Coordinates of C-alpha atoms and ligand atoms in Angstrom, one line a residue:
X107 CA 0.0 0.0 0.0
X108 CA 1.6 3.2 -1.1
X109 CA 1.0 6.4 0.8
X110 CA 1.8 10.1 0.2
X111 CA 5.4 11.0 0.9
X112 CA 6.2 13.7 3.4
X113 CA 9.7 15.0 4.1
X114 CA 10.6 15.1 7.7
X115 CA 12.2 18.4 8.9
X116 CA 12.0 18.0 12.6
X117 CA 11.9 14.9 14.8
X118 CA 10.9 14.5 18.5
X119 CA 13.0 11.8 20.1
X120 CA 10.8 10.0 22.7
X121 CA 13.8 8.4 24.5
X122 CA 17.0 9.2 26.4
X123 CA 20.6 8.1 26.8
X124 CA 22.7 6.5 24.1
X125 CA 19.8 5.8 21.7
X126 CA 18.7 9.4 21.7
X127 CA 22.3 10.4 20.9
X128 CA 22.4 7.8 18.1
X129 CA 19.3 9.1 16.5
X130 CA 20.5 12.7 16.8
X131 CA 23.7 11.8 14.9
X132 CA 21.8 10.5 11.9
X133 CA 19.3 13.4 12.0
X134 CA 22.2 15.9 11.9
X135 CA 23.7 14.1 8.9
X136 CA 20.4 14.2 7.1
X137 CA 19.8 17.9 7.9
X138 CA 16.9 17.1 10.2
X139 CA 16.3 19.1 13.4
X140 CA 15.8 17.3 16.7
X141 CA 13.7 17.9 19.8
X142 CA 14.9 16.0 22.9
X143 CA 12.6 15.5 25.8
X144 CA 14.1 14.9 29.2
X145 CA 13.2 14.1 32.7
X146 CA 14.4 16.0 35.8
X147 CA 17.1 13.3 36.3
X148 CA 18.5 13.8 32.7
X149 CA 18.9 17.6 32.5
X150 CA 22.7 17.4 32.1
X151 CA 22.8 14.4 29.7
X152 CA 24.6 14.7 26.3
X153 CA 21.5 14.0 24.3
X154 CA 19.9 17.1 25.8
X155 CA 22.8 19.3 24.8
X156 CA 23.2 17.7 21.3
X157 CA 19.5 18.2 20.2
X158 CA 18.5 21.4 18.6
X159 CA 15.8 21.8 21.2
X160 CA 15.2 20.2 24.5
X161 CA 12.0 20.2 26.6
X162 CA 11.6 19.0 30.2
X163 CA 8.7 16.6 30.5
X164 CA 8.6 15.9 34.1
X165 CA 9.9 14.0 37.2
X166 CA 12.5 11.2 37.0
X167 CA 10.2 8.2 37.2
X168 CA 9.5 6.9 33.7
X169 CA 5.7 6.8 34.3
X170 CA 5.8 10.6 34.8
X171 CA 8.2 11.4 31.9
X172 CA 9.3 9.1 29.1
X173 CA 6.0 7.1 29.3
X174 CA 3.7 10.1 29.4
X175 CA 2.1 9.7 26.0
X176 CA -0.1 12.7 26.1
X177 CA 2.6 15.1 27.2
X178 CA 5.1 13.8 24.6
X179 CA 2.6 14.2 21.7
X180 CA 1.7 17.7 23.0
X181 CA 5.3 18.7 23.0
X182 CA 5.8 17.3 19.5
X183 CA 2.8 19.4 18.3
X184 CA 3.9 22.5 20.2
X185 CA 7.4 22.2 18.8
X186 CA 6.1 21.7 15.3
X187 CA 7.7 18.4 14.8
X188 CA 6.8 16.2 11.8
X189 CA 7.6 12.9 13.4
X190 CA 8.4 11.0 16.6
X191 CA 11.2 8.5 16.9
X192 CA 10.6 6.2 19.9
X193 CA 14.0 4.5 20.1
X194 CA 13.8 1.2 21.9
X195 CA 12.2 0.4 25.3
X196 CA 9.8 2.9 26.8
X197 CA 6.9 3.6 24.3
X198 CA 8.6 2.1 21.3
X199 CA 6.4 -1.0 21.2
X200 CA 3.3 0.7 22.5
X201 CA 0.6 0.5 19.8
X202 CA -1.5 3.1 21.5
X203 CA 1.3 5.6 21.4
X204 CA 1.9 4.9 17.7
X205 CA -1.8 5.4 17.1
X206 CA -1.9 8.6 19.1
X207 CA 1.1 10.0 17.2
X208 CA -0.6 9.3 13.8
X209 CA -4.0 10.6 14.9
X210 CA -2.2 13.9 15.6
X211 CA -0.9 14.0 12.1
X212 CA 2.6 13.2 13.1
X213 CA 4.6 10.4 11.5
X214 CA 5.6 7.5 13.8
X215 CA 9.0 6.2 12.9
X216 CA 8.2 2.6 13.1
X217 CA 5.6 0.1 11.8
X218 CA 1.8 0.6 11.8
X219 CA 0.0 0.5 15.2
X220 CA -1.7 -2.7 14.2
X221 CA 1.6 -4.5 13.4
X222 CA 3.0 -3.3 16.8
X223 CA -0.1 -4.6 18.6
X224 CA 0.0 -8.0 16.9
X225 CA 3.7 -8.6 17.3
X226 CA 3.9 -7.2 20.9
X227 CA 1.8 -10.0 22.1
X228 CA 3.9 -13.2 21.9
X229 CA 0.8 -15.4 21.4
X230 CA -0.8 -13.3 18.8
X231 CA 2.5 -13.0 16.9
X232 CA 2.7 -16.8 16.7
X233 CA -0.8 -17.0 15.4
X234 CA 0.0 -14.2 12.8
X235 CA 3.0 -16.1 11.3
X236 CA 1.5 -19.5 11.5
X237 CA 0.4 -19.8 7.9
X238 CA 3.6 -18.1 6.5
X239 CA 6.0 -21.1 6.6
X240 CA 7.7 -19.9 9.8
X241 CA 8.8 -22.7 12.2
X242 CA 7.6 -21.9 15.7
X243 CA 8.7 -23.4 19.1
X244 CA 6.3 -26.3 19.8
X245 CA 3.7 -25.2 22.3
X246 CA 0.4 -23.4 22.7
X247 CA -0.8 -20.4 20.7
X248 CA -3.5 -19.4 23.2
X249 CA -3.3 -18.5 26.9
X250 CA -3.4 -21.3 29.5
X251 CA -6.9 -21.7 30.9
X252 CA -6.5 -24.5 33.4
X253 CA -4.0 -26.7 35.2
X254 CA -5.4 -29.7 33.4
X255 CA -4.8 -28.2 30.0
X256 CA -1.3 -27.2 31.0
X257 CA -0.5 -30.7 32.0
X258 CA -1.8 -32.1 28.8
X259 CA 0.3 -29.7 26.8
X260 CA 3.4 -30.4 28.8
X261 CA 2.7 -34.1 28.3
X262 CA 2.5 -33.7 24.5
X263 CA 5.5 -31.5 24.0
X264 CA 7.6 -33.1 26.7
X265 CA 9.5 -31.6 29.6
X266 CA 11.3 -29.3 30.2
X267 CA 8.9 -26.5 29.2
X268 CA 9.0 -22.8 29.5
X269 CA 6.1 -20.7 30.8
X270 CA 6.1 -17.3 29.2
X271 CA 4.1 -14.1 29.7
X272 CA 2.4 -13.2 26.5
X273 CA 3.0 -9.6 27.0
X274 CA 6.6 -10.1 28.4
X275 CA 9.8 -8.4 27.3
X276 CA 13.2 -7.4 28.3
X277 CA 14.0 -11.0 29.4
X278 CA 11.3 -10.9 32.1
X279 CA 8.3 -13.1 32.7
X280 CA 9.8 -16.5 31.9
X281 CA 10.0 -19.7 34.0
X282 CA 11.5 -23.1 33.2
X283 CA 9.7 -26.2 34.5
X284 CA 11.6 -29.5 34.6
X285 CA 9.3 -31.4 37.0
X286 CA 5.6 -31.7 36.2
X287 CA 4.9 -31.5 40.0
X288 CA 5.8 -27.8 39.9
X289 CA 3.9 -26.9 36.8
X290 CA 0.7 -25.8 38.5
X291 CA 2.5 -23.6 41.1
X292 CA 4.8 -22.1 38.5
X293 CA 1.9 -21.2 36.2
X294 CA 0.1 -19.4 39.1
X295 CA 3.2 -17.5 40.1
X296 CA 3.9 -16.6 36.4
X297 CA 0.3 -15.3 35.9
X298 CA 0.4 -13.1 39.0
X299 CA 3.9 -11.8 38.0
X300 CA 2.7 -11.1 34.4
X301 CA -0.3 -9.2 35.7
X302 CA 1.9 -7.0 37.9
X303 CA 4.7 -6.5 35.5
X304 CA 2.9 -6.2 32.1
X305 CA -0.8 -5.6 33.1
X306 CA -1.8 -8.8 31.4
X307 CA -1.9 -12.2 33.2
X308 CA -1.9 -14.3 30.0
X309 CA 0.8 -17.0 30.0
X310 CA 1.5 -19.8 27.6
X311 CA 3.7 -22.9 27.4
X312 CA 6.4 -23.7 24.9
X313 CA 9.1 -26.3 24.7
X314 CA 12.2 -25.3 26.5
X315 CA 15.0 -25.7 24.0
X316 CA 18.1 -27.0 25.8
X317 CA 21.4 -25.1 25.4
X318 CA 20.1 -23.1 22.4
X319 CA 21.6 -20.2 20.5
X320 CA 19.7 -16.9 20.1
X321 CA 20.0 -15.8 16.5
X322 CA 18.0 -12.9 15.1
X323 CA 17.6 -11.4 11.7
X324 CA 17.4 -7.6 10.9
X325 CA 14.6 -6.7 8.6
X326 CA 14.0 -3.6 6.5
X327 CA 10.7 -3.0 4.7
X328 CA 9.1 -0.1 2.9
X329 CA 5.5 0.8 2.0
X330 CA 6.0 -0.3 -1.6
X331 CA 6.2 -4.0 -0.8
X332 CA 10.0 -4.3 -0.6
X333 CA 11.3 -6.5 2.2
X334 CA 15.0 -7.2 2.8
X335 CA 16.9 -9.0 5.5
X336 CA 20.2 -7.6 6.6
X337 CA 21.7 -10.9 7.9
X338 CA 21.7 -12.4 11.3
X339 CA 23.1 -11.4 14.7
X340 CA 24.4 -13.9 17.2
X341 CA 23.0 -12.9 20.6
X342 CA 23.7 -16.0 22.8
X343 CA 25.9 -14.3 25.4
X344 CA 23.1 -13.3 27.9
X345 CA 22.5 -12.8 31.5
X346 CA 18.9 -13.0 32.9
X347 CA 17.7 -13.9 29.4
X348 CA 19.0 -10.5 28.2
X349 CA 21.9 -10.0 25.7
X350 CA 25.3 -8.6 26.7
X351 CA 27.4 -9.4 23.7
X352 CA 26.2 -9.6 20.1
X353 CA 28.0 -10.3 16.8
X354 CA 27.5 -10.4 13.1
X355 CA 27.9 -12.8 11.4
X356 CA 27.2 -15.7 13.6
X357 CA 30.0 -18.2 13.9
X358 CA 27.7 -21.1 13.1
X359 CA 25.6 -19.6 10.3
X360 CA 26.8 -20.5 6.8
X361 CA 25.4 -19.0 3.6
X362 CA 22.7 -21.7 3.2
X363 CA 21.5 -21.3 6.7
X364 CA 21.6 -17.5 6.4
X365 CA 19.3 -17.7 3.4
X366 CA 16.9 -19.9 5.2
X367 CA 16.8 -17.7 8.3
X368 CA 16.5 -14.6 6.1
X369 CA 13.6 -16.1 4.2
X370 CA 11.8 -17.1 7.4
X371 CA 12.3 -13.5 8.8
X372 CA 11.0 -12.0 5.5
X373 CA 8.0 -14.3 5.8
X374 CA 7.4 -13.0 9.4
X375 CA 7.6 -9.4 8.1
X376 CA 5.2 -10.1 5.3
X377 CA 2.8 -11.9 7.7
X378 CA 2.4 -8.7 9.8
X379 CA 2.7 -6.2 6.9
X380 CA 5.9 -4.8 8.4
X381 CA 7.2 -1.4 7.5
X382 CA 10.6 0.0 8.7
X383 CA 13.4 -1.6 10.6
X384 CA 12.5 -4.6 12.7
X385 CA 14.1 -7.7 14.2
X386 CA 12.9 -11.3 14.0
X387 CA 14.3 -13.4 16.9
X388 CA 14.9 -17.1 16.6
X389 CA 16.0 -19.8 19.0
X390 CA 18.3 -22.4 17.4
X391 CA 18.8 -25.9 18.8
X392 CA 21.9 -28.0 18.9
X393 CA 21.1 -29.4 15.4
X394 CA 20.8 -25.9 14.0
X395 CA 17.0 -26.3 13.7
X396 CA 15.6 -22.8 14.3
X397 CA 12.2 -21.6 15.7
X398 CA 10.6 -18.2 15.7
X399 CA 10.6 -16.6 19.1
X400 CA 9.2 -13.1 18.7
X401 CA 9.5 -10.0 16.6
X402 CA 10.8 -6.7 18.0
X403 CA 9.0 -3.9 16.1
X404 CA 11.6 -1.2 16.7
X405 CA 15.3 -0.4 16.4
X406 CA 17.2 -3.0 18.3
X407 CA 19.8 -2.2 20.9
X408 CA 22.4 -4.2 19.0
X409 CA 21.7 -2.7 15.5
X410 CA 25.2 -1.2 15.2
X411 CA 26.8 -4.6 14.4
X412 CA 24.5 -4.9 11.4
X413 CA 25.4 -1.3 10.4
X414 CA 29.1 -2.1 10.5
X415 CA 28.9 -5.2 8.3
X416 CA 26.4 -3.9 5.8
X417 CA 27.5 -0.2 5.7
X418 CA 23.8 0.8 6.1
X419 CA 22.6 3.5 8.5
X420 CA 19.5 1.8 9.9
X421 CA 18.2 5.1 11.5
X422 CA 18.5 6.8 8.1
X423 CA 16.6 4.0 6.5
X424 CA 13.9 4.2 9.2
X425 CA 13.5 7.9 8.4
X426 CA 13.4 7.2 4.6
X427 CA 10.7 4.6 4.9
X428 CA 8.7 6.8 7.3
X429 CA 8.7 9.5 4.7
X430 CA 7.2 7.1 2.3
X431 CA 10.4 6.4 0.4
X432 CA 11.3 3.3 -1.6
X433 CA 14.3 1.2 -0.4
X434 CA 16.8 1.2 -3.3
X435 CA 18.6 -2.0 -2.1
X436 CA 19.4 -5.3 -3.6
X437 CA 19.4 -8.4 -1.4
X438 CA 22.5 -9.7 -3.0
X439 CA 24.5 -6.6 -2.0
X440 CA 23.6 -7.0 1.6
X441 CA 25.9 -9.9 2.5
X442 CA 28.0 -9.3 5.6
X443 CA 31.5 -7.9 5.0
X444 CA 34.0 -8.4 7.8
X445 CA 33.0 -9.0 11.4
X446 CA 31.5 -6.9 14.1
X447 CA 31.0 -7.4 17.8
X448 CA 29.2 -5.3 20.4
X449 CA 29.6 -5.3 24.1
X450 CA 26.8 -3.7 26.2
X451 CA 28.6 -1.6 28.8
X452 CA 26.1 -1.7 31.7
X453 CA 26.6 -0.1 35.1
X454 CA 26.4 -3.5 36.7
X455 CA 28.6 -5.6 38.9
X456 CA 29.7 -8.7 37.1
X457 CA 31.1 -10.1 40.3
X458 CA 27.8 -9.8 42.1
X459 CA 25.2 -11.4 39.7
X460 CA 25.2 -8.4 37.4
X461 CA 23.4 -6.3 40.0
X462 CA 23.0 -2.6 38.9
X463 CA 25.8 -0.5 40.2
X464 CA 24.5 3.0 40.5
X465 CA 26.7 6.0 41.1
X466 CA 28.6 8.8 39.6
X467 CA 31.0 8.5 36.7
X468 CA 34.0 10.0 38.5
X469 CA 36.2 9.2 35.5
X470 CA 34.9 8.4 32.0
X471 CA 37.3 8.0 29.0
X472 CA 36.0 6.0 26.1
X473 CA 38.4 4.3 23.7
X474 CA 38.9 5.4 20.1
X475 CA 40.8 4.1 17.1
X476 CA 40.4 2.3 13.8
X477 CA 37.6 -0.3 14.0
X478 CA 36.1 1.2 17.2
X479 CA 32.7 2.7 17.6
X480 CA 31.3 3.8 20.9
X481 CA 27.6 4.6 21.2
X482 CA 27.4 6.2 24.6
X483 CA 24.9 8.4 26.4
X484 CA 26.9 9.7 29.4
X485 CA 30.0 11.8 30.1
X486 CA 32.3 12.2 33.0
X487 CA 30.7 13.6 36.2
X488 CA 27.2 12.4 35.4
X489 CA 25.2 10.1 37.7
X490 CA 23.7 6.8 36.4
X491 CA 20.1 7.2 37.5
X492 CA 18.3 4.4 39.3
X493 CA 15.1 5.0 37.3
X494 CA 16.2 3.6 33.9
X495 CA 18.1 0.8 32.3
X496 CA 21.7 1.0 33.5
X497 CA 23.2 0.9 30.0
X498 CA 26.1 3.4 29.8
X499 CA 27.3 2.6 26.3
X500 CA 27.7 0.1 23.6
X501 CA 31.2 -0.7 22.6
X502 CA 31.2 -1.8 19.0
X503 CA 34.1 -3.0 16.9
X504 CA 34.8 -4.0 13.4
X505 CA 37.5 -6.2 11.9
X506 CA 38.2 -7.9 8.6
X507 CA 37.3 -11.2 10.3
X508 CA 36.3 -12.5 13.7
X509 CA 39.8 -12.8 15.1
X510 CA 40.6 -9.2 14.2
X511 CA 37.3 -8.0 15.7
X512 CA 38.1 -9.8 18.9
X513 CA 41.6 -8.3 19.0
X514 CA 40.2 -4.8 18.5
X515 CA 37.6 -5.4 21.2
X516 CA 40.1 -6.6 23.7
X517 CA 42.3 -3.5 23.0
X518 CA 39.2 -1.2 23.3
X519 CA 38.1 -2.8 26.6
X520 CA 41.6 -2.2 28.1
X521 CA 41.6 1.4 26.9
X522 CA 38.1 2.1 28.3
X523 CA 38.3 3.9 31.6
X524 CA 35.2 4.0 33.8
X525 CA 35.5 4.9 37.5
X526 CA 32.7 5.3 40.0
X527 CA 30.5 2.4 39.0
X528 CA 31.1 -1.3 38.3
X529 CA 30.7 -2.2 34.7
X530 CA 30.4 -5.2 32.4
X531 CA 33.7 -4.4 30.8
X532 CA 35.7 -7.0 32.8
X533 CA 32.9 -9.5 31.9
X534 CA 33.5 -8.7 28.2
X535 CA 37.2 -9.3 28.6
X536 CA 36.5 -12.6 30.2
X537 CA 34.2 -13.7 27.4
X538 CA 36.5 -12.6 24.6
X539 CA 39.3 -14.6 26.1
X540 CA 37.2 -17.6 26.8
X541 CA 38.1 -20.7 24.8
X542 CA 34.5 -21.7 24.2
X543 CA 33.7 -18.2 22.9
X544 CA 36.8 -18.2 20.7
X545 CA 35.9 -21.6 19.2
X546 CA 32.3 -20.6 18.7
X547 CA 31.1 -23.4 21.0
X548 CA 28.6 -21.5 23.2
X549 CA 24.9 -21.1 23.8
X550 CA 22.5 -18.9 25.9
X551 CA 23.7 -20.7 29.1
X552 CA 27.3 -19.4 28.6
X553 CA 27.2 -17.5 31.9
X554 CA 26.0 -20.4 34.1
X555 CA 28.3 -22.9 32.3
X556 CA 31.5 -20.9 32.1
X557 CA 31.4 -17.9 34.3
X558 CA 31.4 -17.7 38.1
X559 CA 32.3 -14.1 38.5
X560 CA 35.6 -12.7 37.4
X561 CA 36.8 -14.3 40.6
X562 CA 38.1 -17.1 38.5
X563 CA 40.3 -14.8 36.4
X564 CA 41.5 -13.0 39.5
X565 CA 42.4 -16.4 41.1
X566 CA 44.6 -17.1 38.1
X567 CA 46.3 -13.7 38.5
X568 CA 46.8 -14.3 42.2
X569 CA 48.2 -17.7 41.6
X570 CA 50.7 -16.2 39.2
X571 CA 51.7 -13.5 41.7
X572 CA 52.0 -16.1 44.4
X573 CA 54.2 -18.3 42.2
X574 CA 56.4 -15.3 41.5
X575 CA 56.8 -14.4 45.1
X576 CA 57.4 -18.0 46.0
X577 CA 60.2 -18.2 43.5
X578 CA 61.6 -15.0 44.7
X579 CA 61.6 -16.2 48.3
X580 CA 63.1 -19.5 47.3
X581 CA 65.9 -17.8 45.4
X582 CA 66.6 -15.6 48.5
X583 CA 66.6 -18.7 50.6
X584 CA 69.0 -20.4 48.2
X585 CA 71.2 -17.4 48.4
X586 CA 71.1 -17.7 52.2
X587 CA 69.5 -14.3 52.5
X588 CA 66.3 -15.4 54.4
X589 CA 65.2 -18.2 56.6
X590 CA 61.9 -20.0 55.9
X591 CA 59.6 -20.6 58.9
X592 CA 56.7 -23.1 59.1
X593 CA 54.1 -20.5 58.0
X594 CA 55.8 -19.8 54.7
X595 CA 54.2 -22.8 53.1
X596 CA 50.7 -21.6 54.1
X597 CA 50.6 -18.0 52.9
X598 CA 50.4 -18.9 49.3
X599 CA 47.3 -20.9 50.0
X600 CA 45.8 -18.1 52.1
X601 CA 46.5 -15.6 49.3
X602 CA 44.5 -17.5 46.7
X603 CA 41.6 -18.4 48.9
Ligands
ADP1258 P1 16.9 -6.0 22.4 O1 16.1 -7.2 22.1 O2 16.8 -4.8 21.5 O3 18.3 -6.4 22.7 P2 16.3 -5.8 25.2 O4 15.6 -7.0 25.5 O5 17.7 -5.6 25.7 O6 16.2 -5.5 23.6 O7 15.4 -4.5 25.6 C1 15.7 -3.3 25.1 C2 15.1 -2.3 26.1 O8 13.7 -2.4 26.2 C3 15.6 -2.4 27.5 O9 15.7 -1.2 28.0 C4 14.5 -3.3 28.2 O10 14.5 -3.1 29.5 C5 13.3 -2.7 27.5 N1 12.1 -3.5 27.3 C6 12.0 -4.4 26.3 N2 10.7 -5.0 26.4 C7 10.1 -4.4 27.5 C8 8.8 -4.6 28.1 N3 7.9 -5.4 27.6 N4 8.6 -3.8 29.2 C9 9.5 -3.0 29.6 N5 10.7 -2.8 29.1 C10 11.0 -3.5 28.0
ADP1259 P1 11.9 -11.2 25.5 O1 10.6 -10.6 25.0 O2 12.0 -11.0 27.0 O3 13.1 -10.8 24.8 P2 12.2 -13.8 24.2 O4 11.1 -14.7 23.9 O5 12.8 -13.1 23.1 O6 11.7 -12.8 25.4 O7 13.3 -14.7 25.0 C1 14.4 -14.1 25.6 C2 15.5 -15.1 25.9 O8 15.0 -16.2 26.7 C3 16.0 -15.8 24.6 O9 17.0 -15.1 24.0 C4 16.5 -17.2 25.2 O10 17.7 -17.0 25.9 C5 15.5 -17.5 26.3 N1 14.3 -18.3 25.7 C6 13.1 -17.8 25.3 N2 12.4 -18.8 24.9 C7 13.1 -20.0 25.1 C8 12.8 -21.4 24.8 N3 11.6 -21.8 24.4 N4 13.8 -22.3 25.1 C9 15.0 -21.8 25.6 N5 15.3 -20.6 25.9 C10 14.3 -19.6 25.6
MG1260 MG1 13.4 -11.1 22.8

């Protein structure tokens, strides 16, 4: 369906932090003005300074600021914007917000409200793609109504199963059940949690795929019927079902598999009449059989890795499509070139279960150099507020191949200076040196299988130090310079405990 085209002159960015900065960068290149909105907690943030205009929209809690639909649309109208870019998180997948935007004669930089509604509900999205030759995880495609029904389904698909909130997101609202005895209890808890967290108690059951990989495909579609896939992203390094490291291409995806994944993703996009940039997520079992998980109808956090291997500015394409433009691309030209890896630099303590580590960035020096891209949202002296996602930056690298990208990433991590809060940088270093990551033999359980805090790394360091001191003492002893007492054999043990 073709619509009138309308050039965008000014965009309101309904978001904050790194993604607001990211959108402003493309807008500047395209000669488009930007209006930032900011909460009381974000007054000093770089995105506020970088935008052409900035408007305060309320107190720090998201509900009073970045989620306040009416206020955001009012600001967009008052500031004479042509369009709203929602970024990711917040209102980006809220179909009511998209509808409200359009009803006020503003362009919504994203797909149609109906597409967002359908794909935002995991159950409805499964039903939507059902007849489009898209493999889905075995399970139900309607909410669980009774314990009896749940047991029957679990019996048919076999344990273990995963209970999921239909409206869930951000890695939340999922429970694994390995023992049928706990099914009833887990469903009840899942429903009450889903109601509280997402305002919708619907839960469903699907087969829990053991040790899977999370592989997703970037999609771009216009209003003229063109749909392209921009290759896969490997997102298996996760904590709490949420990604920390992503790369393109995936170690295990060859050209044939890429084409199959790409086609399935294109089918999903066609099933929901997708327009703009979107992501189709798949889970892949150990035999490389893949199943549709969900579609994210927005710009994805990890979109930069795709940009680096395709040379395409996804935000620019989003704007082009929103204006009614035609995507002048050829599928054959979109093959990945080189290798890109992203590390999400969260203000979290990787030695303490990735708990948020809130505080002030007393020193902040991002790395720079060939092959390094830092998408960040903070600067030195700023506080990481408790109110939002604790993502400080995305450290993205590019190399001619995976080995080179890994080498650039390790150098970039060691050059990145962040004081004042704990970050996922040391975790990134751990992963990029890990033999399983290096050999490509990893899955979504990488953290539980191979990581028990960086303590393990530190222990190795301490052992090395202990060995050096021990050699030194031994040498002195040999030289007759010191005498060993009975405690001297114990201290090395004490040091590494
Ligand atoms: P991606 O799939 O792009 O990597 P994430 O799962 O990391 O996305 O989520 C991106 C952002 O959106 C995060 O800030 C996350 O907390 C937020 N988010 C995603 N889905 C929801 C949801 N249903 N409710 C609240 N926040 C969400
Ligand atoms: P969200 O909306 O929170 O992103 P997803 O359905 O995309 O939810 O799942 C997030 C993560 O949870 C996946 O990347 C994967 O690690 C895990 N997961 C989801 N479904 C399954 C499943 N059926 N089997 C195994 N792991 C799963
Ligand atoms: Mg997901």
